[in-house]
PDB file of C-alpha atoms and ligand atoms in Angstrom:
ATOM      1  CA  MET A 209     -33.470 133.193 187.114  1.00  0.00           C
ATOM      2  CA  PHE A 210     -34.304 134.466 190.756  1.00  0.00           C
ATOM      3  CA  VAL A 211     -32.198 136.926 192.957  1.00  0.00           C
ATOM      4  CA  ASP A 212     -31.884 137.421 196.824  1.00  0.00           C
ATOM      5  CA  SER A 213     -32.315 140.892 197.037  1.00  0.00           C
ATOM      6  CA  HIS A 214     -31.372 140.894 200.841  1.00  0.00           C
ATOM      7  CA  ALA A 215     -29.495 138.774 203.301  1.00  0.00           C
ATOM      8  CA  HIS A 216     -27.100 139.105 205.819  1.00  0.00           C
ATOM      9  CA  LEU A 217     -24.198 136.213 204.003  1.00  0.00           C
ATOM     10  CA  ASP A 218     -21.499 137.922 206.569  1.00  0.00           C
ATOM     11  CA  SER A 219     -23.148 136.835 209.770  1.00  0.00           C
ATOM     12  CA  PRO A 220     -21.263 134.457 212.235  1.00  0.00           C
ATOM     13  CA  ASP A 221     -24.143 131.922 211.732  1.00  0.00           C
ATOM     14  CA  PHE A 222     -22.873 131.173 207.930  1.00  0.00           C
ATOM     15  CA  GLN A 223     -19.060 131.476 208.556  1.00  0.00           C
ATOM     16  CA  PRO A 224     -18.598 127.094 209.502  1.00  0.00           C
ATOM     17  CA  ASP A 225     -20.148 127.069 205.955  1.00  0.00           C
ATOM     18  CA  LEU A 226     -20.094 129.504 203.617  1.00  0.00           C
ATOM     19  CA  GLU A 227     -19.261 127.711 200.418  1.00  0.00           C
ATOM     20  CA  ASP A 228     -21.691 125.427 201.002  1.00  0.00           C
ATOM     21  CA  VAL A 229     -24.618 127.751 201.582  1.00  0.00           C
ATOM     22  CA  LEU A 230     -23.470 129.445 198.087  1.00  0.00           C
ATOM     23  CA  ALA A 231     -23.243 126.550 196.227  1.00  0.00           C
ATOM     24  CA  ARG A 232     -27.347 125.463 197.126  1.00  0.00           C
ATOM     25  CA  ALA A 233     -28.216 128.482 196.218  1.00  0.00           C
ATOM     26  CA  GLN A 234     -26.452 128.431 192.653  1.00  0.00           C
ATOM     27  CA  GLU A 235     -28.075 124.867 192.888  1.00  0.00           C
ATOM     28  CA  SER A 236     -31.207 126.175 193.083  1.00  0.00           C
ATOM     29  CA  SER A 237     -31.214 128.936 189.767  1.00  0.00           C
ATOM     30  CA  VAL A 238     -30.387 131.965 192.982  1.00  0.00           C
ATOM     31  CA  GLU A 239     -28.846 134.117 190.325  1.00  0.00           C
ATOM     32  CA  ALA A 240     -27.556 137.114 192.209  1.00  0.00           C
ATOM     33  CA  ILE A 241     -27.112 138.426 195.935  1.00  0.00           C
ATOM     34  CA  LEU A 242     -28.042 141.397 197.879  1.00  0.00           C
ATOM     35  CA  THR A 243     -25.152 140.910 200.971  1.00  0.00           C
ATOM     36  CA  ILE A 244     -26.287 143.963 203.289  1.00  0.00           C
ATOM     37  CA  GLY A 245     -22.635 145.368 205.301  1.00  0.00           C
ATOM     38  CA  CYS A 246     -24.216 146.627 208.904  1.00  0.00           C
ATOM     39  CA  VAL A 247     -21.385 149.213 209.313  1.00  0.00           C
ATOM     40  CA  GLY A 248     -20.752 149.618 213.065  1.00  0.00           C
ATOM     41  CA  PRO A 249     -18.058 152.242 214.776  1.00  0.00           C
ATOM     42  CA  ASP A 250     -15.171 150.565 212.713  1.00  0.00           C
ATOM     43  CA  LEU A 251     -15.565 150.147 208.583  1.00  0.00           C
ATOM     44  CA  ARG A 252     -13.391 146.532 209.708  1.00  0.00           C
ATOM     45  CA  SER A 253     -16.522 144.187 208.795  1.00  0.00           C
ATOM     46  CA  ALA A 254     -18.183 146.202 205.735  1.00  0.00           C
ATOM     47  CA  GLU A 255     -13.818 145.708 204.165  1.00  0.00           C
ATOM     48  CA  ASP A 256     -14.078 141.918 205.100  1.00  0.00           C
ATOM     49  CA  LEU A 257     -17.634 142.522 203.357  1.00  0.00           C
ATOM     50  CA  LEU A 258     -16.006 143.573 200.335  1.00  0.00           C
ATOM     51  CA  ARG A 259     -13.700 140.946 200.281  1.00  0.00           C
ATOM     52  CA  LEU A 260     -16.159 139.009 199.914  1.00  0.00           C
ATOM     53  CA  VAL A 261     -18.016 140.401 197.134  1.00  0.00           C
ATOM     54  CA  GLU A 262     -14.684 140.384 195.026  1.00  0.00           C
ATOM     55  CA  ARG A 263     -14.307 136.362 194.944  1.00  0.00           C
ATOM     56  CA  TYR A 264     -18.123 135.747 193.751  1.00  0.00           C
ATOM     57  CA  ASP A 265     -19.346 137.145 190.309  1.00  0.00           C
ATOM     58  CA  PHE A 266     -22.654 136.877 191.505  1.00  0.00           C
ATOM     59  CA  LEU A 267     -22.877 138.732 194.782  1.00  0.00           C
ATOM     60  CA  TYR A 268     -23.090 142.433 195.249  1.00  0.00           C
ATOM     61  CA  ALA A 269     -22.986 144.328 198.616  1.00  0.00           C
ATOM     62  CA  SER A 270     -25.333 147.366 200.438  1.00  0.00           C
ATOM     63  CA  LEU A 271     -23.596 149.172 203.015  1.00  0.00           C
ATOM     64  CA  GLY A 272     -24.884 151.547 205.747  1.00  0.00           C
ATOM     65  CA  VAL A 273     -25.044 151.762 209.347  1.00  0.00           C
ATOM     66  CA  HIS A 274     -28.629 149.763 210.478  1.00  0.00           C
ATOM     67  CA  PRO A 275     -30.807 151.736 213.017  1.00  0.00           C
ATOM     68  CA  HIS A 276     -29.836 149.594 215.540  1.00  0.00           C
ATOM     69  CA  ASP A 277     -25.829 150.981 215.530  1.00  0.00           C
ATOM     70  CA  ALA A 278     -27.601 154.704 215.021  1.00  0.00           C
ATOM     71  CA  SER A 279     -26.210 155.640 218.315  1.00  0.00           C
ATOM     72  CA  CYS A 280     -22.092 155.060 216.709  1.00  0.00           C
ATOM     73  CA  PHE A 281     -23.323 156.879 213.292  1.00  0.00           C
ATOM     74  CA  THR A 282     -21.344 160.085 213.092  1.00  0.00           C
ATOM     75  CA  GLU A 283     -20.782 162.363 210.323  1.00  0.00           C
ATOM     76  CA  SER A 284     -17.367 161.614 209.728  1.00  0.00           C
ATOM     77  CA  LEU A 285     -18.261 157.801 209.630  1.00  0.00           C
ATOM     78  CA  GLY A 286     -20.531 158.683 207.122  1.00  0.00           C
ATOM     79  CA  ALA A 287     -17.623 160.321 205.091  1.00  0.00           C
ATOM     80  CA  GLU A 288     -15.985 157.162 206.030  1.00  0.00           C
ATOM     81  CA  LEU A 289     -18.960 155.442 203.970  1.00  0.00           C
ATOM     82  CA  LEU A 290     -18.778 157.442 201.196  1.00  0.00           C
ATOM     83  CA  GLY A 291     -15.858 156.075 200.146  1.00  0.00           C
ATOM     84  CA  LEU A 292     -16.460 152.852 200.316  1.00  0.00           C
ATOM     85  CA  VAL A 293     -19.910 152.919 198.786  1.00  0.00           C
ATOM     86  CA  ALA A 294     -17.793 153.643 195.806  1.00  0.00           C
ATOM     87  CA  HIS A 295     -16.886 150.294 195.054  1.00  0.00           C
ATOM     88  CA  PRO A 296     -18.145 148.853 192.256  1.00  0.00           C
ATOM     89  CA  LYS A 297     -19.954 146.214 193.775  1.00  0.00           C
ATOM     90  CA  VAL A 298     -21.734 148.197 195.706  1.00  0.00           C
ATOM     91  CA  LEU A 299     -25.570 148.360 194.440  1.00  0.00           C
ATOM     92  CA  ALA A 300     -26.900 150.467 197.503  1.00  0.00           C
ATOM     93  CA  TRP A 301     -27.170 151.850 200.900  1.00  0.00           C
ATOM     94  CA  GLY A 302     -28.595 150.496 203.799  1.00  0.00           C
ATOM     95  CA  GLU A 303     -30.056 149.173 205.464  1.00  0.00           C
ATOM     96  CA  ILE A 304     -30.879 152.093 207.398  1.00  0.00           C
ATOM     97  CA  GLY A 305     -34.393 152.730 208.671  1.00  0.00           C
ATOM     98  CA  LEU A 306     -36.680 153.425 211.807  1.00  0.00           C
ATOM     99  CA  ASP A 307     -37.101 150.583 214.339  1.00  0.00           C
ATOM    100  CA  TYR A 308     -38.646 151.762 217.132  1.00  0.00           C
ATOM    101  CA  HIS A 309     -39.554 148.251 218.347  1.00  0.00           C
ATOM    102  CA  TYR A 310     -36.471 147.672 219.786  1.00  0.00           C
ATOM    103  CA  GLN A 311     -34.735 151.052 220.263  1.00  0.00           C
ATOM    104  CA  HIS A 312     -31.193 150.338 220.516  1.00  0.00           C
ATOM    105  CA  SER A 313     -30.636 153.524 219.440  1.00  0.00           C
ATOM    106  CA  SER A 314     -32.644 156.205 220.825  1.00  0.00           C
ATOM    107  CA  PRO A 315     -35.064 157.928 218.000  1.00  0.00           C
ATOM    108  CA  GLN A 316     -33.045 160.506 218.124  1.00  0.00           C
ATOM    109  CA  GLN A 317     -29.908 158.581 216.910  1.00  0.00           C
ATOM    110  CA  GLN A 318     -32.023 157.026 214.300  1.00  0.00           C
ATOM    111  CA  ARG A 319     -33.619 160.259 213.008  1.00  0.00           C
ATOM    112  CA  PHE A 320     -30.116 162.140 212.768  1.00  0.00           C
ATOM    113  CA  ALA A 321     -28.236 158.737 210.725  1.00  0.00           C
ATOM    114  CA  PHE A 322     -31.544 158.172 208.427  1.00  0.00           C
ATOM    115  CA  ARG A 323     -32.202 161.430 207.003  1.00  0.00           C
ATOM    116  CA  THR A 324     -28.087 161.857 206.527  1.00  0.00           C
ATOM    117  CA  GLN A 325     -27.367 158.555 205.028  1.00  0.00           C
ATOM    118  CA  ILE A 326     -30.083 159.587 202.648  1.00  0.00           C
ATOM    119  CA  GLU A 327     -28.519 162.585 201.753  1.00  0.00           C
ATOM    120  CA  LEU A 328     -25.421 160.652 201.296  1.00  0.00           C
ATOM    121  CA  ALA A 329     -27.247 158.237 199.439  1.00  0.00           C
ATOM    122  CA  ARG A 330     -28.209 160.397 196.810  1.00  0.00           C
ATOM    123  CA  SER A 331     -25.094 162.596 196.924  1.00  0.00           C
ATOM    124  CA  CYS A 332     -23.672 159.570 195.337  1.00  0.00           C
ATOM    125  CA  ASP A 333     -26.538 158.422 193.214  1.00  0.00           C
ATOM    126  CA  LYS A 334     -27.124 155.077 194.775  1.00  0.00           C
ATOM    127  CA  PRO A 335     -30.790 153.623 196.316  1.00  0.00           C
ATOM    128  CA  ILE A 336     -31.753 152.960 199.326  1.00  0.00           C
ATOM    129  CA  VAL A 337     -32.762 149.589 201.465  1.00  0.00           C
ATOM    130  CA  ILE A 338     -34.961 150.619 203.745  1.00  0.00           C
ATOM    131  CA  HIS A 339     -35.311 149.456 207.080  1.00  0.00           C
ATOM    132  CA  CYS A 340     -38.923 150.041 208.908  1.00  0.00           C
ATOM    133  CA  ARG A 341     -40.630 148.404 212.647  1.00  0.00           C
ATOM    134  CA  GLU A 342     -43.107 150.448 214.492  1.00  0.00           C
ATOM    135  CA  ALA A 343     -42.381 153.921 212.426  1.00  0.00           C
ATOM    136  CA  GLU A 344     -44.432 153.207 209.517  1.00  0.00           C
ATOM    137  CA  GLU A 345     -45.942 157.098 209.383  1.00  0.00           C
ATOM    138  CA  GLU A 346     -42.064 158.504 210.299  1.00  0.00           C
ATOM    139  CA  VAL A 347     -40.661 156.716 207.838  1.00  0.00           C
ATOM    140  CA  CYS A 348     -43.179 157.701 204.976  1.00  0.00           C
ATOM    141  CA  SER A 349     -43.318 160.745 205.913  1.00  0.00           C
ATOM    142  CA  THR A 350     -39.468 161.617 206.098  1.00  0.00           C
ATOM    143  CA  LEU A 351     -39.226 159.452 202.515  1.00  0.00           C
ATOM    144  CA  GLU A 352     -42.510 161.930 200.855  1.00  0.00           C
ATOM    145  CA  GLN A 353     -39.755 165.103 202.489  1.00  0.00           C
ATOM    146  CA  GLU A 354     -36.867 164.079 200.961  1.00  0.00           C
ATOM    147  CA  PHE A 355     -37.494 162.095 197.420  1.00  0.00           C
ATOM    148  CA  SER A 356     -40.089 163.271 194.802  1.00  0.00           C
ATOM    149  CA  GLU A 357     -43.185 161.172 193.081  1.00  0.00           C
ATOM    150  CA  ASP A 358     -41.870 158.634 190.587  1.00  0.00           C
ATOM    151  CA  THR A 359     -38.403 158.931 191.772  1.00  0.00           C
ATOM    152  CA  PRO A 360     -35.851 156.340 189.542  1.00  0.00           C
ATOM    153  CA  ARG A 361     -34.481 153.880 192.109  1.00  0.00           C
ATOM    154  CA  ALA A 362     -35.264 155.501 194.791  1.00  0.00           C
ATOM    155  CA  GLY A 363     -35.144 151.808 197.017  1.00  0.00           C
ATOM    156  CA  VAL A 364     -36.564 149.719 198.439  1.00  0.00           C
ATOM    157  CA  LEU A 365     -38.625 148.389 201.424  1.00  0.00           C
ATOM    158  CA  HIS A 366     -37.020 145.444 202.526  1.00  0.00           C
ATOM    159  CA  CYS A 367     -38.985 143.015 204.257  1.00  0.00           C
ATOM    160  CA  PHE A 368     -42.429 144.571 203.501  1.00  0.00           C
ATOM    161  CA  THR A 369     -45.168 143.746 206.742  1.00  0.00           C
ATOM    162  CA  ALA A 370     -46.698 146.834 207.088  1.00  0.00           C
ATOM    163  CA  ASP A 371     -50.252 147.872 205.829  1.00  0.00           C
ATOM    164  CA  GLU A 372     -51.666 148.573 201.875  1.00  0.00           C
ATOM    165  CA  ALA A 373     -51.295 152.688 202.903  1.00  0.00           C
ATOM    166  CA  THR A 374     -48.091 153.229 203.388  1.00  0.00           C
ATOM    167  CA  ALA A 375     -46.893 150.015 200.679  1.00  0.00           C
ATOM    168  CA  ALA A 376     -49.411 153.696 198.478  1.00  0.00           C
ATOM    169  CA  ARG A 377     -47.516 156.434 199.445  1.00  0.00           C
ATOM    170  CA  CYS A 378     -44.223 154.686 198.975  1.00  0.00           C
ATOM    171  CA  LEU A 379     -44.621 153.243 195.878  1.00  0.00           C
ATOM    172  CA  ARG A 380     -46.048 157.227 195.053  1.00  0.00           C
ATOM    173  CA  LEU A 381     -41.921 158.330 195.433  1.00  0.00           C
ATOM    174  CA  GLY A 382     -41.005 155.426 193.223  1.00  0.00           C
ATOM    175  CA  PHE A 383     -40.068 152.390 195.814  1.00  0.00           C
ATOM    176  CA  TYR A 384     -39.884 148.426 195.563  1.00  0.00           C
ATOM    177  CA  ILE A 385     -41.380 146.662 197.615  1.00  0.00           C
ATOM    178  CA  SER A 386     -39.737 143.568 198.958  1.00  0.00           C
ATOM    179  CA  LEU A 387     -40.991 140.659 200.472  1.00  0.00           C
ATOM    180  CA  GLY A 388     -39.491 137.965 202.480  1.00  0.00           C
ATOM    181  CA  GLY A 389     -40.181 134.693 204.523  1.00  0.00           C
ATOM    182  CA  ILE A 390     -42.835 136.445 206.663  1.00  0.00           C
ATOM    183  CA  LEU A 391     -44.544 136.031 203.494  1.00  0.00           C
ATOM    184  CA  THR A 392     -45.896 132.023 204.308  1.00  0.00           C
ATOM    185  CA  PHE A 393     -45.835 132.616 207.693  1.00  0.00           C
ATOM    186  CA  ARG A 394     -49.962 131.038 208.479  1.00  0.00           C
ATOM    187  CA  LYS A 395     -51.150 133.920 210.096  1.00  0.00           C
ATOM    188  CA  SER A 396     -49.521 136.392 207.115  1.00  0.00           C
ATOM    189  CA  GLU A 397     -53.159 136.581 205.909  1.00  0.00           C
ATOM    190  CA  SER A 398     -53.591 140.697 205.649  1.00  0.00           C
ATOM    191  CA  LEU A 399     -50.179 141.034 204.110  1.00  0.00           C
ATOM    192  CA  ARG A 400     -50.569 138.555 201.213  1.00  0.00           C
ATOM    193  CA  GLU A 401     -53.835 140.192 200.648  1.00  0.00           C
ATOM    194  CA  ILE A 402     -51.499 143.524 199.830  1.00  0.00           C
ATOM    195  CA  ALA A 403     -48.590 141.025 198.153  1.00  0.00           C
ATOM    196  CA  ARG A 404     -51.483 140.000 195.770  1.00  0.00           C
ATOM    197  CA  ASP A 405     -52.272 143.376 194.559  1.00  0.00           C
ATOM    198  CA  LEU A 406     -48.847 144.788 194.535  1.00  0.00           C
ATOM    199  CA  PRO A 407     -47.702 146.210 190.785  1.00  0.00           C
ATOM    200  CA  GLU A 408     -45.844 143.079 189.246  1.00  0.00           C
ATOM    201  CA  ASN A 409     -42.868 146.505 188.487  1.00  0.00           C
ATOM    202  CA  ARG A 410     -42.588 147.102 191.825  1.00  0.00           C
ATOM    203  CA  LEU A 411     -41.949 143.464 193.736  1.00  0.00           C
ATOM    204  CA  LEU A 412     -38.300 142.029 195.010  1.00  0.00           C
ATOM    205  CA  ILE A 413     -37.939 138.972 197.177  1.00  0.00           C
ATOM    206  CA  GLU A 414     -35.887 138.481 199.593  1.00  0.00           C
ATOM    207  CA  THR A 415     -34.361 135.896 202.562  1.00  0.00           C
ATOM    208  CA  ASP A 416     -33.524 138.731 205.487  1.00  0.00           C
ATOM    209  CA  ALA A 417     -30.975 135.299 205.751  1.00  0.00           C
ATOM    210  CA  PRO A 418     -30.478 134.220 208.632  1.00  0.00           C
ATOM    211  CA  TYR A 419     -33.354 135.691 210.013  1.00  0.00           C
ATOM    212  CA  LEU A 420     -36.690 134.650 209.235  1.00  0.00           C
ATOM    213  CA  ALA A 421     -36.812 131.585 206.988  1.00  0.00           C
ATOM    214  CA  PRO A 422     -39.797 130.967 205.209  1.00  0.00           C
ATOM    215  CA  VAL A 423     -42.124 127.759 205.727  1.00  0.00           C
ATOM    216  CA  PRO A 424     -41.012 124.715 205.744  1.00  0.00           C
ATOM    217  CA  HIS A 425     -38.021 125.668 207.096  1.00  0.00           C
ATOM    218  CA  ARG A 426     -39.033 128.326 209.482  1.00  0.00           C
ATOM    219  CA  GLY A 427     -37.521 128.454 212.729  1.00  0.00           C
ATOM    220  CA  ARG A 428     -34.109 127.430 211.483  1.00  0.00           C
ATOM    221  CA  ARG A 429     -31.605 129.310 209.642  1.00  0.00           C
ATOM    222  CA  ASN A 430     -32.506 130.884 206.916  1.00  0.00           C
ATOM    223  CA  GLU A 431     -30.385 130.705 203.460  1.00  0.00           C
ATOM    224  CA  PRO A 432     -30.704 132.433 199.391  1.00  0.00           C
ATOM    225  CA  SER A 433     -31.330 129.309 198.407  1.00  0.00           C
ATOM    226  CA  PHE A 434     -34.993 129.147 201.065  1.00  0.00           C
ATOM    227  CA  VAL A 435     -35.985 132.512 198.540  1.00  0.00           C
ATOM    228  CA  VAL A 436     -37.129 130.039 195.948  1.00  0.00           C
ATOM    229  CA  LYS A 437     -39.830 129.394 198.611  1.00  0.00           C
ATOM    230  CA  VAL A 438     -41.162 132.673 198.976  1.00  0.00           C
ATOM    231  CA  ALA A 439     -41.459 132.232 195.102  1.00  0.00           C
ATOM    232  CA  GLU A 440     -43.789 129.940 195.091  1.00  0.00           C
ATOM    233  CA  GLU A 441     -45.698 131.098 197.606  1.00  0.00           C
ATOM    234  CA  LEU A 442     -45.682 134.842 195.846  1.00  0.00           C
ATOM    235  CA  ALA A 443     -47.138 132.960 192.653  1.00  0.00           C
ATOM    236  CA  ARG A 444     -50.116 130.741 194.275  1.00  0.00           C
ATOM    237  CA  VAL A 445     -51.426 134.175 195.777  1.00  0.00           C
ATOM    238  CA  ARG A 446     -50.807 136.229 192.787  1.00  0.00           C
ATOM    239  CA  GLY A 447     -51.984 133.069 190.602  1.00  0.00           C
ATOM    240  CA  THR A 448     -48.991 132.553 188.557  1.00  0.00           C
ATOM    241  CA  MET A 449     -45.586 130.567 188.539  1.00  0.00           C
ATOM    242  CA  ARG A 450     -42.740 130.390 190.499  1.00  0.00           C
ATOM    243  CA  GLU A 451     -40.824 130.901 187.256  1.00  0.00           C
ATOM    244  CA  GLN A 452     -42.523 134.064 186.256  1.00  0.00           C
ATOM    245  CA  ILE A 453     -42.278 136.142 189.959  1.00  0.00           C
ATOM    246  CA  GLY A 454     -37.866 134.547 189.049  1.00  0.00           C
ATOM    247  CA  ALA A 455     -38.740 136.136 186.072  1.00  0.00           C
ATOM    248  CA  LEU A 456     -40.087 139.493 186.888  1.00  0.00           C
ATOM    249  CA  THR A 457     -38.185 140.318 190.419  1.00  0.00           C
ATOM    250  CA  THR A 458     -34.789 139.410 188.772  1.00  0.00           C
ATOM    251  CA  ALA A 459     -35.628 141.974 185.997  1.00  0.00           C
ATOM    252  CA  ASN A 460     -36.292 144.468 189.021  1.00  0.00           C
ATOM    253  CA  PHE A 461     -33.530 143.703 190.832  1.00  0.00           C
ATOM    254  CA  ALA A 462     -31.505 144.402 187.265  1.00  0.00           C
ATOM    255  CA  GLN A 463     -33.849 147.598 187.501  1.00  0.00           C
ATOM    256  CA  LEU A 464     -33.228 149.125 190.502  1.00  0.00           C
ATOM    257  CA  PHE A 465     -30.032 147.736 191.982  1.00  0.00           C
ATOM    258  CA  ASN A 466     -28.075 148.460 187.824  1.00  0.00           C
ATOM    259  CA  PRO A 467     -25.783 145.421 188.102  1.00  0.00           C
ATOM    260  CA  GLY A 468     -24.624 145.502 185.201  1.00  0.00           C
ATOM    261  CA  ARG A 469     -22.501 147.979 186.250  1.00  0.00           C
ATOM    262  CA  ALA A 470     -20.754 146.204 188.307  1.00  0.00           C
ATOM    263  CA  SER A 471     -17.242 145.667 186.707  1.00  0.00           C
ATOM    264  CA  SER A 472     -17.991 141.664 187.354  1.00  0.00           C
ATOM    265  CA  GLY A 473     -21.191 141.959 186.853  1.00  0.00           C
ATOM    266  CA  GLN A 474     -23.065 138.619 186.044  1.00  0.00           C
ATOM    267  CA  ILE A 475     -27.066 139.472 186.182  1.00  0.00           C
ATOM    268  CA  SER A 476     -28.464 138.932 183.062  1.00  0.00           C
ATOM    269  CA  ASP A 477     -32.182 139.901 183.400  1.00  0.00           C
TER     270      ASP A 477
HETATM  271 ZN1  LIG B 563     -34.015 144.484 207.956  1.00  0.00          ZN
HETATM  272 ZN1  LIG B 564     -31.402 142.688 207.216  1.00  0.00          ZN
END
């Protein structure tokens, strides 16, 4: 019924009780989770993540070098990643993008890692998962250079918090928009207005767990079962039922990421 299209299950926060976290997700009708592997200078963490998703039918992975870690990105790391991304349960490349809020890596390093990984993802036909913070204009213009209009399975802007114009530019290229816990925050009135009008065939929901827990869990550890709270808020904003939001975001997830291609894919759509 629900899909969490962006979580970080390899976070140390989940180490003590991951089994329980996953059990609660299943009890809450979360039928698939895309867990994001942020690859560092060596690929060990990515290999650990692949072992995790192999153990559970309803887990899938995405791999990429996050803009925070762009300083460690090299062409040879990209080539090694290309090998891992061929794993049948890796549905996407990312999260990649630009983050000018923290600038853990320089803008030049971030640009190089972003563009190179877009090209790598396209070379193996994977949608990209985009992280964008305080870099909307540059992310949009980069995507406009790299993607033509209505590109099928282009990717998703995760944890969307930008404005309507940014959404429109990315939608035009074929991107999906994923909404997370921020949608439930009291001050997110303008985001709720945008969410109300987004086309229903491009909507996804996510937790970004362990970060950004939705109300009423705000400030505590987030987990995939809380994606239901995002669905409830999105349903309220759009004047529909959470089951309907669950059904359409699950169908959109299947459309974009094609989990049926994964060897032990279970998503029903
Ligand atoms: Zn992110
Ligand atoms: Zn993330």
